[in-house]
Coordinates of N, CA and C and ligand atoms in Angstrom, one line a residue:
X1 N 36.8 4.3 21.0 CA 37.4 3.1 21.0 C 37.2 2.4 21.5
X2 N 36.6 2.3 23.0 CA 35.9 1.3 24.2 C 34.3 0.9 23.1
X3 N 34.1 2.1 22.9 CA 32.0 2.4 23.2 C 32.7 1.1 21.6
X4 N 33.3 1.5 20.9 CA 33.7 0.2 19.4 C 33.5 -0.5 20.5
X5 N 34.7 -0.8 21.0 CA 34.5 -2.7 20.8 C 33.6 -3.0 22.1
X6 N 32.1 -2.0 22.9 CA 31.1 -2.2 23.5 C 30.2 -2.4 22.8
X7 N 30.2 -1.7 21.3 CA 29.4 -1.7 20.3 C 28.7 -3.4 19.9
X8 N 30.7 -3.7 19.6 CA 30.6 -5.3 19.1 C 30.6 -6.1 20.0
X9 N 30.4 -6.0 21.6 CA 30.0 -6.9 22.3 C 28.7 -7.0 22.1
X10 N 28.5 -5.9 22.2 CA 26.5 -5.7 22.4 C 26.0 -6.4 21.4
X11 N 26.5 -6.1 20.3 CA 25.9 -7.1 19.0 C 26.2 -9.0 18.8
X12 N 27.0 -8.9 20.1 CA 27.7 -10.7 20.2 C 26.5 -11.4 20.6
X13 N 26.0 -10.7 21.2 CA 25.2 -10.9 22.4 C 24.0 -10.7 21.7
X14 N 23.9 -10.5 21.1 CA 22.2 -10.0 20.3 C 22.4 -11.1 19.6
X15 N 23.9 -11.3 18.6 CA 23.3 -12.6 17.4 C 23.2 -13.2 18.3
X16 N 23.6 -13.7 19.7 CA 23.8 -15.4 20.7 C 21.9 -15.6 20.8
X17 N 22.1 -14.6 21.8 CA 21.1 -14.7 22.0 C 19.7 -14.3 20.7
X18 N 20.2 -14.6 20.1 CA 18.7 -13.9 18.1 C 19.3 -15.5 17.9
X19 N 20.4 -15.7 17.6 CA 20.3 -17.1 17.4 C 19.3 -18.8 18.1
X20 N 19.5 -18.8 19.5 CA 19.0 -19.5 20.0 C 17.2 -19.0 20.5
X21 N 16.9 -18.0 20.1 CA 15.5 -17.4 19.7 C 15.0 -18.1 18.9
X22 N 15.8 -17.8 17.6 CA 15.4 -18.6 15.9 C 15.4 -20.4 16.3
X23 N 16.2 -21.0 17.4 CA 16.4 -21.9 17.4 C 15.5 -22.6 18.3
X24 N 14.8 -21.7 18.8 CA 13.1 -22.3 19.2 C 12.2 -22.1 19.2
X25 N 11.9 -20.9 17.9 CA 10.9 -21.3 16.4 C 11.0 -21.5 16.4
X26 N 12.1 -22.0 15.7 CA 11.5 -23.1 14.5 C 11.3 -24.7 15.2
X27 N 11.6 -24.5 16.6 CA 10.5 -25.6 17.1 C 9.2 -25.8 17.3
X28 N 8.6 -25.2 16.9 CA 7.8 -24.4 18.0 C 5.9 -25.5 17.1
X29 N 5.1 -26.3 18.4 CA 3.7 -26.3 17.7 C 2.5 -26.1 18.0
X30 N 3.2 -24.9 18.2 CA 1.8 -24.2 19.4 C 0.5 -23.5 18.2
X31 N 0.8 -23.9 16.8 CA -1.0 -23.5 16.7 C -0.6 -24.7 15.6
X32 N -2.1 -25.2 14.7 CA -2.5 -26.2 14.1 C -1.5 -25.8 12.9
X33 N -1.3 -24.7 12.3 CA 0.1 -24.4 11.3 C 1.6 -25.0 10.8
X34 N 1.6 -25.4 12.5 CA 2.5 -26.7 12.4 C 2.4 -27.8 11.3
X35 N 0.9 -27.9 10.9 CA 1.0 -29.4 10.2 C 1.5 -29.2 9.0
X36 N 1.3 -27.4 8.5 CA 1.3 -28.2 7.4 C 2.4 -27.5 6.9
X37 N 2.9 -26.1 7.6 CA 4.4 -26.0 7.1 C 5.1 -26.8 6.7
X38 N 6.2 -26.6 5.3 CA 7.3 -27.2 5.1 C 8.6 -26.9 6.2
X39 N 8.6 -25.4 5.9 CA 9.6 -24.8 7.2 C 9.5 -23.6 7.9
X40 N 10.0 -23.6 9.6 CA 9.0 -22.5 9.9 C 9.9 -21.1 9.3
X41 N 9.4 -20.9 9.0 CA 9.9 -18.9 8.7 C 10.9 -18.3 9.3
X42 N 11.7 -17.5 10.2 CA 11.0 -16.6 11.1 C 12.1 -15.7 10.7
X43 N 12.7 -15.4 9.6 CA 13.1 -14.6 9.0 C 14.9 -13.6 8.0
X44 N 14.1 -12.7 7.8 CA 15.8 -11.8 6.3 C 17.1 -11.3 7.0
X45 N 17.6 -11.4 7.3 CA 18.4 -10.1 6.9 C 19.7 -10.4 8.6
X46 N 19.6 -9.2 8.6 CA 20.7 -9.5 10.3 C 20.1 -8.8 11.1
X47 N 19.8 -9.1 12.3 CA 19.2 -8.8 13.4 C 19.9 -8.2 14.3
X48 N 21.4 -7.6 14.1 CA 21.9 -6.2 14.6 C 21.8 -5.0 13.9
X49 N 20.8 -5.2 13.3 CA 20.4 -4.3 11.8 C 19.1 -2.7 13.0
X50 N 18.6 -2.0 12.7 CA 18.0 -0.8 13.2 C 16.7 -0.2 12.7
X51 N 16.9 -1.1 11.6 CA 15.9 -0.8 10.6 C 14.8 -2.2 10.2
X52 N 13.6 -2.2 10.6 CA 13.3 -4.2 10.9 C 12.0 -4.0 10.2
X53 N 11.5 -4.8 9.3 CA 10.1 -4.9 8.0 C 9.3 -5.9 9.1
X54 N 8.1 -5.8 9.5 CA 7.4 -6.9 9.6 C 6.2 -7.1 8.4
X55 N 6.4 -8.0 7.9 CA 5.4 -7.9 7.4 C 4.0 -9.7 7.9
X56 N 3.2 -10.3 7.0 CA 2.0 -11.1 7.6 C 2.9 -12.5 7.9
X57 N 2.8 -13.2 7.0 CA 3.5 -14.7 6.7 C 4.1 -14.4 5.4
X58 N 4.7 -16.2 6.0 CA 5.1 -16.6 4.8 C 4.5 -16.9 3.9
X59 N 5.1 -16.6 2.4 CA 4.2 -17.8 1.5 C 4.2 -18.6 1.3
X60 N 4.4 -19.9 -0.5 CA 4.9 -21.1 -0.8 C 6.1 -20.6 -0.5
X61 N 6.4 -19.7 -1.8 CA 8.5 -19.4 -1.7 C 9.3 -19.6 -0.2
X62 N 8.0 -18.9 1.2 CA 8.9 -18.9 1.4 C 9.0 -19.9 2.4
X63 N 8.2 -20.7 2.8 CA 7.9 -22.0 2.6 C 8.9 -22.8 1.8
X64 N 8.9 -23.0 1.4 CA 9.7 -23.8 0.7 C 10.7 -23.6 1.6
X65 N 11.3 -22.0 1.3 CA 13.1 -22.3 1.8 C 13.7 -22.0 2.9
X66 N 12.7 -21.0 3.4 CA 12.7 -20.7 5.0 C 13.1 -19.3 5.2
X67 N 13.2 -18.3 5.0 CA 13.5 -16.8 4.6 C 11.7 -16.5 4.5
X68 N 12.5 -15.1 4.3 CA 10.6 -14.0 4.7 C 11.4 -13.4 3.5
X69 N 10.0 -13.6 3.0 CA 10.8 -12.6 1.8 C 11.2 -12.4 0.3
X70 N 11.5 -13.5 0.4 CA 12.4 -14.3 -0.9 C 10.7 -13.8 -2.0
X71 N 10.1 -14.2 -2.3 CA 9.6 -14.7 -3.0 C 8.6 -12.8 -4.3
X72 N 7.4 -12.6 -5.5 CA 7.4 -11.1 -6.0 C 7.7 -10.6 -5.3
X73 N 7.7 -11.0 -4.7 CA 7.0 -9.3 -3.1 C 7.5 -9.2 -2.3
X74 N 8.7 -9.7 -1.7 CA 9.9 -9.5 -1.3 C 11.5 -9.6 -2.1
X75 N 11.2 -9.5 -3.9 CA 12.1 -9.1 -4.5 C 11.2 -8.1 -4.4
X76 N 10.3 -6.8 -5.2 CA 10.2 -6.0 -4.7 C 9.8 -4.7 -3.5
X77 N 10.1 -5.5 -2.8 CA 10.6 -4.5 -1.0 C 12.4 -4.4 -0.9
X78 N 12.7 -5.9 -2.2 CA 14.1 -5.2 -1.8 C 14.2 -3.7 -2.6
X79 N 13.8 -4.0 -3.0 CA 13.8 -3.2 -5.1 C 13.6 -1.1 -4.5
X80 N 12.3 -1.4 -3.3 CA 12.6 -0.3 -2.5 C 12.7 0.4 -1.0
X81 N 14.1 -0.7 -1.2 CA 15.0 -1.2 0.5 C 16.1 -0.4 0.2
X82 N 15.8 -0.7 -0.6 CA 18.0 -0.8 -2.3 C 17.3 1.1 -2.3
X83 N 16.7 1.1 -3.1 CA 16.4 2.4 -3.8 C 16.5 3.4 -2.3
X84 N 15.7 3.4 -1.0 CA 16.0 4.2 -0.2 C 17.0 4.7 1.2
X85 N 18.0 4.1 0.4 CA 19.7 4.2 0.6 C 20.3 4.4 1.2
X86 N 19.4 3.3 2.1 CA 20.1 2.7 3.7 C 21.8 2.6 4.1
X87 N 21.7 3.4 4.3 CA 23.7 3.8 3.9 C 24.5 2.5 4.8
X88 N 23.4 1.3 4.8 CA 24.4 0.7 5.5 C 24.0 -0.8 5.6
X89 N 22.9 -1.3 4.6 CA 22.3 -1.5 4.6 C 22.0 -2.8 4.6
X90 N 22.2 -2.8 6.1 CA 21.6 -3.6 7.0 C 20.0 -3.1 6.9
X91 N 19.0 -4.4 7.9 CA 17.5 -4.7 7.6 C 18.1 -5.9 7.9
X92 N 17.1 -6.0 8.8 CA 15.7 -7.3 9.2 C 13.9 -7.4 8.2
X93 N 13.6 -9.2 7.9 CA 12.4 -8.8 7.7 C 12.3 -10.2 8.7
X94 N 11.1 -9.9 9.1 CA 9.9 -10.6 10.5 C 8.7 -11.1 9.5
X95 N 7.9 -12.3 10.4 CA 6.5 -11.6 9.8 C 6.0 -11.8 11.2
X96 N 4.8 -11.7 11.3 CA 3.3 -11.6 12.5 C 3.7 -13.0 12.2
X97 N 3.3 -14.1 11.5 CA 3.3 -15.3 11.9 C 4.6 -16.1 10.8
X98 N 4.7 -17.2 11.5 CA 6.4 -17.8 11.4 C 6.4 -18.9 9.9
X99 N 4.6 -19.5 9.9 CA 4.3 -20.5 9.9 C 3.7 -20.2 8.7
X100 N 3.3 -21.1 7.5 CA 2.4 -20.2 6.0 C 1.2 -21.0 6.5
X101 N 0.2 -19.1 6.4 CA -1.1 -20.5 6.4 C -1.8 -21.1 5.1
X102 N -2.4 -22.2 4.7 CA -2.9 -23.1 3.9 C -3.5 -21.8 2.6
X103 N -2.9 -22.0 1.6 CA -3.5 -21.4 0.0 C -3.1 -19.9 1.0
X104 N -2.2 -19.5 1.7 CA -1.3 -17.9 1.9 C -2.9 -17.3 3.0
X105 N -4.1 -18.0 3.4 CA -5.0 -17.3 4.0 C -5.3 -16.4 5.4
X106 N -5.2 -16.0 5.8 CA -4.4 -15.0 7.1 C -5.7 -16.0 7.9
X107 N -5.6 -16.5 8.8 CA -6.0 -17.1 9.6 C -7.2 -15.5 10.1
X108 N -8.1 -16.3 10.0 CA -9.5 -15.1 10.1 C -9.8 -14.4 9.2
X109 N -9.3 -14.1 8.2 CA -10.0 -14.0 7.2 C -11.4 -14.6 6.6
X110 N -12.4 -14.2 6.1 CA -12.8 -15.6 5.6 C -13.4 -16.6 4.9
X111 N -12.2 -16.7 4.7 CA -11.7 -17.7 3.9 C -10.7 -19.1 4.0
X112 N -10.4 -19.0 5.4 CA -9.3 -19.3 6.1 C -9.8 -20.2 6.9
X113 N -9.2 -21.5 6.5 CA -9.7 -22.4 6.9 C -10.1 -22.1 9.4
X114 N -8.4 -21.4 8.8 CA -8.7 -21.1 11.1 C -8.8 -19.8 11.6
X115 N -9.9 -19.2 12.7 CA -10.0 -19.0 13.9 C -8.8 -17.0 13.8
X116 N -8.6 -15.8 13.5 CA -8.2 -15.1 13.7 C -7.4 -15.4 15.0
X117 N -8.2 -16.9 16.7 CA -7.7 -16.7 17.9 C -6.3 -17.3 17.4
X118 N -5.3 -18.3 16.6 CA -4.2 -18.4 16.5 C -3.7 -18.0 16.1
X119 N -4.0 -16.4 15.6 CA -2.8 -15.8 15.2 C -2.3 -15.6 16.5
X120 N -2.6 -14.9 18.0 CA -1.8 -14.4 19.4 C -0.8 -15.6 19.6
X121 N -1.3 -17.2 19.3 CA -0.1 -17.6 20.0 C 1.3 -17.9 18.8
X122 N 1.1 -16.8 17.9 CA 2.2 -16.4 16.8 C 3.3 -15.2 18.0
X123 N 2.5 -14.3 18.1 CA 2.8 -12.9 18.8 C 3.7 -13.1 19.3
X124 N 3.9 -13.9 20.8 CA 5.5 -14.1 21.5 C 6.4 -13.7 20.7
X125 N 6.7 -14.3 20.1 CA 8.2 -15.4 18.9 C 8.4 -13.1 18.7
X126 N 6.8 -12.5 18.2 CA 7.4 -11.7 17.3 C 7.9 -10.8 18.8
X127 N 7.1 -10.3 20.0 CA 7.4 -9.3 20.6 C 8.8 -9.9 20.8
X128 N 9.4 -11.8 21.6 CA 11.4 -11.6 22.1 C 11.7 -11.1 20.5
X129 N 10.9 -11.1 19.2 CA 12.4 -10.5 18.3 C 12.5 -9.5 18.4
X130 N 11.0 -8.1 18.9 CA 11.6 -6.6 18.6 C 12.3 -6.7 19.3
X131 N 11.6 -7.3 21.0 CA 13.0 -6.9 22.0 C 13.9 -7.0 21.7
X132 N 14.6 -8.6 20.8 CA 15.9 -8.5 20.8 C 17.0 -7.8 20.0
X133 N 16.2 -7.5 19.0 CA 16.9 -6.8 18.0 C 16.3 -5.6 18.0
X134 N 15.7 -4.8 19.0 CA 15.7 -2.9 19.6 C 15.4 -2.1 18.0
X135 N 14.7 -2.7 17.5 CA 15.2 -1.6 16.4 C 15.1 0.2 16.6
X136 N 15.6 1.3 16.2 CA 15.0 1.9 16.0 C 13.4 2.4 14.9
X137 N 13.6 1.9 14.5 CA 12.4 2.6 13.4 C 11.7 0.9 13.1
X138 N 10.6 1.0 12.6 CA 9.9 -0.7 12.4 C 8.8 -0.5 10.9
X139 N 8.5 -0.9 9.9 CA 7.9 -0.5 9.0 C 7.2 -1.8 8.9
X140 N 5.7 -1.4 9.2 CA 4.6 -2.4 9.1 C 4.6 -2.6 7.6
X141 N 4.3 -3.4 6.9 CA 4.5 -4.1 5.7 C 2.8 -4.4 4.9
X142 N 2.0 -3.4 5.6 CA -0.1 -4.6 5.3 C -0.5 -3.6 7.0
X143 N -1.6 -4.1 6.2 CA -2.3 -4.0 7.8 C -2.6 -4.8 8.6
X144 N -2.4 -6.4 7.7 CA -2.1 -7.3 9.2 C -1.5 -7.1 10.2
X145 N -0.2 -6.7 9.1 CA 1.5 -6.1 10.0 C 1.2 -5.7 11.3
X146 N 0.6 -4.1 10.5 CA 0.3 -3.4 11.8 C -1.3 -3.6 12.6
X147 N -2.7 -4.7 12.5 CA -3.5 -5.0 14.0 C -2.1 -5.2 14.5
X148 N -1.4 -5.9 14.1 CA -0.8 -7.3 15.2 C 0.4 -6.9 15.6
X149 N 0.6 -5.7 15.1 CA 2.5 -5.0 16.2 C 1.7 -4.2 16.8
X150 N 1.1 -3.0 16.6 CA 0.8 -1.9 17.5 C -0.6 -2.0 17.9
X151 N -1.5 -2.6 16.8 CA -3.4 -2.5 17.6 C -3.3 -3.9 18.0
X152 N -2.4 -4.7 18.0 CA -3.5 -5.9 19.1 C -3.9 -6.7 18.8
X153 N -5.1 -6.2 17.5 CA -6.6 -6.1 17.4 C -7.8 -6.2 18.2
X154 N -6.8 -5.3 19.4 CA -8.0 -5.0 20.9 C -9.1 -4.2 19.3
X155 N -8.7 -3.5 18.8 CA -10.3 -3.0 18.3 C -9.7 -3.5 16.1
X156 N -11.0 -2.3 15.4 CA -11.1 -2.9 14.0 C -9.1 -2.1 13.7
X157 N -8.4 -2.6 13.6 CA -7.4 -1.9 13.6 C -7.6 -0.5 12.2
X158 N -7.4 0.4 12.7 CA -7.3 1.8 10.7 C -7.1 0.9 9.4
X159 N -7.8 1.5 8.4 CA -7.0 1.3 7.2 C -6.1 1.1 6.7
X160 N -5.2 0.4 5.7 CA -4.0 1.2 4.8 C -4.5 2.3 4.2
X161 N -5.7 2.6 3.9 CA -5.5 3.8 3.8 C -5.8 4.8 4.7
X162 N -6.3 4.6 5.6 CA -5.7 5.7 6.9 C -3.6 5.6 7.9
X163 N -3.6 4.4 7.2 CA -2.1 4.4 7.3 C -1.0 4.7 6.7
X164 N -1.3 4.2 5.6 CA -0.2 4.3 4.5 C 1.0 5.6 4.8
X165 N 1.6 5.5 4.2 CA 2.5 7.2 4.6 C 2.3 7.1 6.3
X166 N 2.2 6.5 7.3 CA 1.5 7.1 8.8 C 3.6 7.6 9.3
X167 N 3.0 8.0 9.8 CA 4.4 7.3 11.2 C 3.4 7.6 13.0
X168 N 3.1 6.9 13.4 CA 2.4 5.9 14.6 C 4.0 5.9 15.3
X169 N 3.7 6.2 16.8 CA 4.7 6.5 18.6 C 3.1 5.1 18.9
X170 N 4.5 4.5 19.5 CA 2.9 3.5 20.6 C 3.1 3.6 22.0
X171 N 3.1 3.7 23.2 CA 3.6 3.3 24.8 C 4.2 1.7 24.9
X172 N 3.8 1.2 23.8 CA 4.0 -0.3 23.9 C 5.9 -0.9 24.2
X173 N 6.1 0.4 22.3 CA 7.2 0.5 22.0 C 7.8 1.8 22.5
X174 N 8.2 2.4 23.1 CA 8.6 3.4 23.0 C 9.3 3.9 22.6
X175 N 10.6 3.3 22.5 CA 11.6 4.1 21.9 C 11.3 3.4 20.7
X176 N 10.5 3.3 20.0 CA 10.6 2.1 18.1 C 10.1 3.1 17.6
X177 N 10.2 3.6 16.3 CA 8.9 4.2 15.5 C 8.5 3.3 15.2
X178 N 7.9 4.3 14.3 CA 6.9 3.1 12.7 C 6.5 4.0 11.9
X179 N 6.1 2.7 11.4 CA 6.0 3.9 9.7 C 5.1 2.6 9.6
X180 N 3.5 3.0 8.3 CA 2.3 1.5 7.6 C 3.3 1.8 6.3
X181 N 3.0 1.3 5.7 CA 3.4 0.7 3.9 C 2.3 0.0 3.7
X182 N 1.6 0.1 2.6 CA 0.8 -0.9 1.5 C 2.4 -2.7 1.2
X183 N 1.6 -3.3 1.6 CA 1.7 -4.8 1.5 C 2.0 -4.5 -0.1
X184 N 3.8 -4.5 -0.6 CA 4.1 -5.5 -1.5 C 3.4 -6.0 -2.9
X185 N 2.6 -7.6 -2.0 CA 1.8 -7.6 -2.9 C 0.7 -7.5 -3.4
X186 N 0.3 -6.4 -2.8 CA -0.5 -5.4 -3.7 C -1.1 -4.1 -4.0
X187 N 0.7 -3.9 -4.4 CA 1.8 -2.9 -5.5 C 1.8 -3.7 -6.4
X188 N 1.6 -5.3 -6.3 CA 2.5 -5.8 -7.4 C 0.9 -6.4 -8.2
X189 N 0.1 -6.9 -7.7 CA -1.8 -6.2 -8.1 C -1.8 -4.5 -8.8
X190 N -1.8 -3.5 -8.9 CA -1.7 -2.8 -8.8 C -1.3 -2.2 -10.5
X191 N -0.2 -3.0 -10.1 CA 1.1 -2.7 -11.2 C 0.7 -4.0 -12.5
X192 N 0.0 -5.0 -12.1 CA -0.4 -5.5 -13.5 C -1.8 -5.1 -13.8
X193 N -2.3 -4.5 -13.0 CA -3.8 -3.8 -14.1 C -3.3 -2.8 -14.9
X194 N -2.1 -2.1 -14.4 CA -1.3 -0.6 -14.6 C -2.2 0.2 -14.8
X195 N -3.3 0.5 -13.5 CA -3.2 1.9 -13.2 C -2.2 2.8 -12.7
X196 N -3.2 4.2 -13.0 CA -2.7 4.8 -12.2 C -2.5 5.1 -11.0
X197 N -2.7 4.6 -10.0 CA -2.6 4.5 -8.8 C -2.0 3.0 -8.3
X198 N -1.3 2.7 -8.9 CA 0.2 2.0 -9.2 C 1.3 2.9 -9.1
X199 N 1.1 4.2 -9.0 CA 2.5 5.5 -9.4 C 2.1 5.9 -8.4
X200 N 1.1 6.5 -8.2 CA 0.8 6.5 -7.0 C 1.5 6.5 -5.1
X201 N 1.0 4.4 -5.7 CA 1.2 4.3 -4.8 C 2.9 4.4 -4.3
X202 N 3.4 3.9 -6.1 CA 4.7 3.5 -6.2 C 5.6 5.1 -4.9
X203 N 5.0 6.4 -5.7 CA 5.7 7.5 -5.1 C 5.7 7.4 -3.4
X204 N 4.9 7.1 -2.8 CA 4.9 7.5 -1.4 C 5.4 6.7 -1.1
X205 N 5.6 5.0 -1.2 CA 5.8 4.3 -0.8 C 8.1 4.7 -1.0
X206 N 7.8 5.0 -1.5 CA 9.3 5.8 -1.6 C 9.8 7.7 -0.8
X207 N 8.4 7.7 -0.5 CA 8.6 8.8 0.5 C 8.1 8.5 1.9
X208 N 7.8 7.3 2.0 CA 8.0 7.0 3.8 C 8.7 6.5 3.9
X209 N 9.4 5.7 2.9 CA 10.6 5.0 3.4 C 12.1 4.9 3.6
X210 N 12.2 6.7 2.7 CA 12.6 8.1 2.9 C 12.2 7.7 5.1
X211 N 11.5 9.0 5.0 CA 11.4 9.2 6.3 C 11.4 8.1 7.0
X212 N 11.4 6.6 7.1 CA 12.0 5.8 8.3 C 13.6 5.2 8.2
X213 N 14.3 5.9 6.9 CA 15.5 5.4 7.1 C 16.2 7.2 7.8
X214 N 15.6 7.9 7.4 CA 15.8 8.8 7.6 C 15.4 9.3 10.1
X215 N 14.8 8.0 10.3 CA 14.1 8.3 11.5 C 15.4 7.2 12.1
X216 N 15.6 6.3 11.2 CA 17.1 5.6 11.9 C 18.0 6.1 12.7
X217 N 18.7 7.9 12.2 CA 19.6 8.4 12.7 C 18.5 9.8 13.4
X218 N 17.4 9.2 14.4 CA 16.7 10.4 14.3 C 15.7 11.5 14.2
X219 N 15.3 11.7 13.0 CA 15.7 12.3 12.3 C 14.1 12.5 11.9
X220 N 13.4 13.2 12.7 CA 11.9 13.0 12.9 C 10.9 13.4 11.4
X221 N 10.6 13.0 10.3 CA 9.0 13.7 10.0 C 8.7 14.9 10.3
X222 N 7.9 15.5 9.6 CA 7.9 17.1 10.3 C 5.6 16.7 9.9
X223 N 5.6 15.4 10.8 CA 4.0 15.1 10.1 C 3.7 15.0 11.7
X224 N 2.3 14.8 12.1 CA 2.1 14.1 13.7 C 1.6 13.1 13.3
X225 N 2.8 12.5 13.9 CA 2.6 11.0 14.2 C 0.7 10.8 15.2
X226 N 0.9 9.6 14.6 CA -0.5 9.3 15.0 C 0.3 7.8 16.5
X227 N -0.7 8.6 17.1 CA -0.5 8.5 19.1 C -1.2 7.3 19.7
X228 N -0.8 5.9 19.5 CA -1.0 5.0 20.8 C -1.3 4.1 21.7
X229 N -2.2 4.3 22.6 CA -1.6 3.9 23.7 C -2.7 2.3 24.4
X230 N -1.4 1.8 24.8 CA -2.8 0.6 24.4 C -3.2 0.3 25.7
X231 N -4.0 -0.4 25.6 CA -5.3 -0.1 27.2 C -5.0 -0.4 28.7
X232 N -4.0 -1.1 28.9 CA -3.2 -0.9 29.7 C -2.2 -0.5 30.7
X233 N -1.5 0.9 29.3 CA -1.7 2.1 29.9 C -2.4 3.2 31.0
X234 N -2.5 4.1 31.3 CA -2.7 4.8 32.6 C -3.9 5.1 32.0
X235 N -4.4 6.2 30.9 CA -5.8 6.8 29.8 C -6.2 6.2 29.5
X236 N -5.8 5.2 29.1 CA -6.4 3.6 28.9 C -6.9 4.4 27.8
X237 N -6.9 5.2 26.9 CA -7.3 6.0 25.9 C -6.2 6.0 24.4
X238 N -7.0 5.5 23.4 CA -6.1 6.0 22.2 C -6.3 7.4 21.7
X239 N -4.9 7.8 21.5 CA -4.9 9.7 21.6 C -5.7 9.8 20.8
X240 N -5.1 9.3 19.1 CA -6.3 9.4 18.1 C -6.5 8.3 17.6
X241 N -6.6 6.8 17.8 CA -7.1 5.7 17.5 C -8.1 5.6 18.3
Ligands
URA1 N1 3.9 -12.0 2.6 C1 4.4 -11.2 3.5 O1 4.4 -10.7 3.9 N2 5.7 -12.0 3.8 C2 6.3 -13.5 3.8 O2 7.1 -13.3 3.8 C3 6.4 -12.7 2.3 C4 5.3 -12.8 1.9

């Protein structure tokens, strides 16, 4: 009983602190994307969830309505989440960037008006969200999410071929299990092409999300994790990368 009360108390303080953080994020003007956005997109879901999804950046629908992953790619992600049988249905979705980049061109991409140097201006928000939410499991939705969450662009991030379906551990977040999946926008494109690859990717998405959901309760995959050591750590090496 006392445990339950303590947990409710913890949840309350997370919710309060997270509300304050969200307000701060909504006021952000630290990069030029603040002058082209309609709304700041903080997240969608429950900040007391143990499962966190990290995507890239808001698109048009998200920018208009102020919630993460509510367009077609988000609806597909929701289908996978529902299919993974998350018992309490609790999850939170956030993005690397909180403001939509013009024409959805991620800063640093070759046709973007902005260089990759503006991305780190947004990362303190990501770090504070992860710290407050304190998730057990983080699913990295697409390569940009992996690059800026666990690889931090210190080196070229592994490709999605290397990351898809992988279990990743990072000494930057020692209590979190990470899993890499393709961005659902990519899967939507594959589906439109009616390619066999779409079915393969879907099947593997399901398996990876099942692993992620099991990991919430400490049931870890029978796979070798990709172990990341940040440059600041003693060995200054990435064990596998
Ligand atoms: N794609 C993303 O990565 N995030 C969103 O919020 C919407 C589309």
